[in-house]
XYZ file of N, CA and C in Angstrom:
213
model
N 105.724 94.388 82.237
C 106.682 94.755 83.262
C 105.917 94.929 84.575
N 106.229 94.136 85.578
C 105.544 94.225 86.859
C 106.498 94.758 87.912
N 106.026 95.724 88.659
C 106.790 96.270 89.765
C 105.824 97.008 90.668
N 105.846 96.727 91.951
C 105.004 97.450 92.877
C 105.628 98.804 93.161
N 104.777 99.802 93.372
C 105.286 101.133 93.683
C 104.219 101.906 94.424
N 104.633 102.937 95.156
C 103.717 103.819 95.867
C 103.573 105.103 95.070
N 102.370 105.673 95.094
C 102.140 106.962 94.446
C 101.598 107.927 95.488
N 102.244 109.073 95.604
C 101.800 110.142 96.497
C 101.692 111.389 95.629
N 100.469 111.804 95.338
C 100.269 112.943 94.445
C 100.802 112.595 93.068
N 101.807 113.316 92.604
C 102.394 113.058 91.283
C 103.769 112.398 91.383
N 104.092 111.852 92.554
C 105.396 111.220 92.783
C 105.218 109.715 92.970
N 106.000 108.940 92.222
C 106.024 107.489 92.388
C 107.309 107.112 93.115
N 107.187 106.170 94.067
C 108.350 105.713 94.826
C 108.481 104.209 94.630
N 109.604 103.809 94.018
C 109.874 102.399 93.766
C 110.561 101.782 94.979
N 110.284 100.511 95.261
C 110.960 99.850 96.383
C 112.425 99.579 96.073
N 113.190 99.357 97.107
C 114.641 99.152 97.016
C 115.006 97.975 96.118
N 114.226 96.913 96.130
C 114.576 95.686 95.414
C 114.193 95.711 93.924
N 113.780 96.836 93.375
C 113.355 96.935 91.978
C 114.510 96.626 91.019
N 114.251 95.726 90.052
C 115.248 95.436 89.023
C 115.153 96.500 87.941
N 116.267 96.970 87.431
C 116.326 98.006 86.399
C 115.472 99.223 86.763
N 115.775 99.896 87.861
C 114.918 101.003 88.307
C 114.822 102.151 87.302
N 115.888 102.443 86.559
C 115.837 103.518 85.546
C 114.831 103.172 84.444
N 114.832 101.915 84.022
C 113.918 101.465 82.976
C 112.465 101.526 83.473
N 112.235 101.096 84.693
C 110.895 101.134 85.280
C 110.431 102.579 85.422
N 111.326 103.476 85.829
C 110.981 104.890 85.993
C 110.537 105.497 84.664
N 111.270 105.236 83.599
C 110.904 105.768 82.277
C 109.572 105.186 81.809
N 109.338 103.914 82.100
C 108.070 103.278 81.747
C 106.907 103.946 82.484
N 107.067 104.190 83.786
C 106.007 104.818 84.571
C 105.680 106.213 84.045
N 106.712 106.977 83.716
C 106.481 108.328 83.195
C 105.762 108.301 81.854
N 106.058 107.315 81.027
C 105.426 107.260 79.707
C 104.003 106.702 79.758
N 103.720 105.803 80.696
C 102.412 105.144 80.737
C 101.401 105.786 81.696
N 101.855 106.540 82.676
C 100.962 107.138 83.669
C 101.099 108.654 83.612
N 100.112 109.317 83.046
C 100.195 110.769 82.856
C 100.150 111.541 84.175
N 99.644 110.919 85.233
C 99.578 111.597 86.532
C 100.911 111.583 87.285
N 101.849 110.733 86.888
C 103.154 110.646 87.541
C 104.128 111.593 86.849
N 104.736 112.485 87.629
C 105.674 113.471 87.093
C 107.106 113.245 87.576
N 107.272 112.539 88.707
C 108.582 112.319 89.317
C 108.666 110.880 89.814
N 109.837 110.266 89.675
C 110.033 108.895 90.169
C 111.292 108.854 91.035
N 111.144 108.270 92.235
C 112.248 108.093 93.166
C 112.408 106.617 93.478
N 113.609 106.240 93.918
C 113.897 104.894 94.399
C 114.141 104.986 95.895
N 113.442 104.153 96.657
C 113.646 104.118 98.104
C 114.998 103.477 98.367
N 115.874 104.185 99.101
C 117.234 103.687 99.326
C 117.463 103.124 100.717
N 116.563 103.352 101.612
C 116.780 102.859 102.966
C 115.515 102.976 103.788
N 115.678 102.758 105.056
C 114.549 102.795 105.971
C 114.148 104.225 106.298
N 112.933 104.356 106.790
C 112.466 105.647 107.291
C 113.130 105.864 108.636
N 113.699 107.059 108.826
C 114.408 107.308 110.081
C 114.300 108.765 110.465
N 114.728 109.037 111.675
C 114.770 110.408 112.162
C 113.479 110.849 112.816
N 113.550 111.997 113.448
C 112.398 112.538 114.165
C 111.249 112.855 113.220
N 111.551 113.294 112.003
C 110.515 113.645 111.030
C 110.116 112.468 110.139
N 110.732 111.302 110.362
C 110.414 110.070 109.637
C 110.495 110.239 108.120
N 111.619 110.788 107.664
C 111.827 110.970 106.231
C 112.526 109.744 105.646
N 112.022 109.242 104.518
C 112.711 108.115 103.875
C 113.903 108.610 103.061
N 114.899 107.745 102.896
C 116.036 108.083 102.033
C 115.625 107.738 100.609
N 115.631 108.737 99.719
C 115.186 108.552 98.342
C 116.274 108.963 97.359
N 116.320 108.274 96.227
C 117.245 108.608 95.142
C 116.408 108.990 93.929
N 116.670 110.163 93.374
C 115.947 110.638 92.194
C 116.297 109.773 90.988
N 115.265 109.370 90.224
C 115.500 108.545 89.035
C 115.136 109.264 87.737
N 113.932 109.865 87.673
C 113.497 110.459 86.406
C 112.373 111.459 86.639
N 112.147 112.316 85.640
C 111.060 113.277 85.686
C 111.497 114.620 86.242
N 110.533 115.344 86.836
C 110.816 116.639 87.445
C 111.561 116.416 88.758
N 112.607 117.170 88.995
C 113.418 116.971 90.193
C 112.848 117.790 91.348
N 111.778 117.258 91.962
C 111.145 117.912 93.099
C 110.575 116.864 94.050
N 110.527 117.214 95.323
C 109.919 116.334 96.313
C 108.603 116.912 96.816
N 108.129 117.976 96.187
C 106.865 118.603 96.585
C 105.747 118.149 95.667
N 104.578 117.858 96.262
C 103.416 117.432 95.503
C 102.154 117.821 96.255
N 101.026 117.717 95.593
C 99.733 117.968 96.230
C 99.021 116.635 96.305
N 98.590 116.279 97.495
C 97.901 115.000 97.723
C 96.565 115.306 98.392
N 95.477 114.788 97.828
C 94.149 114.998 98.397
C 93.641 113.677 98.979
N 93.221 113.737 100.220
C 92.535 112.581 100.803
C 91.147 112.532 100.190
N 90.492 111.411 100.248
C 89.197 111.225 99.590
C 88.220 112.358 99.915
N 88.214 113.360 99.029
C 87.279 114.476 99.143
C 87.867 115.584 99.937
């Protein structure tokens, strides 16, 4: 199963054009122990704070994560 996705901390974000996003989300949670939450990108980044529109798919229902830059 091939699908590109972004990972930020423990959150994976699938692109809008993903086929069977629920199936891909369950696969990511089962195969990647570092991923705890999966969202689907629903639209463009907009607004003053540049927040993307996301739809929750699977895992823990949170948008908070810890992300470390290299070191």
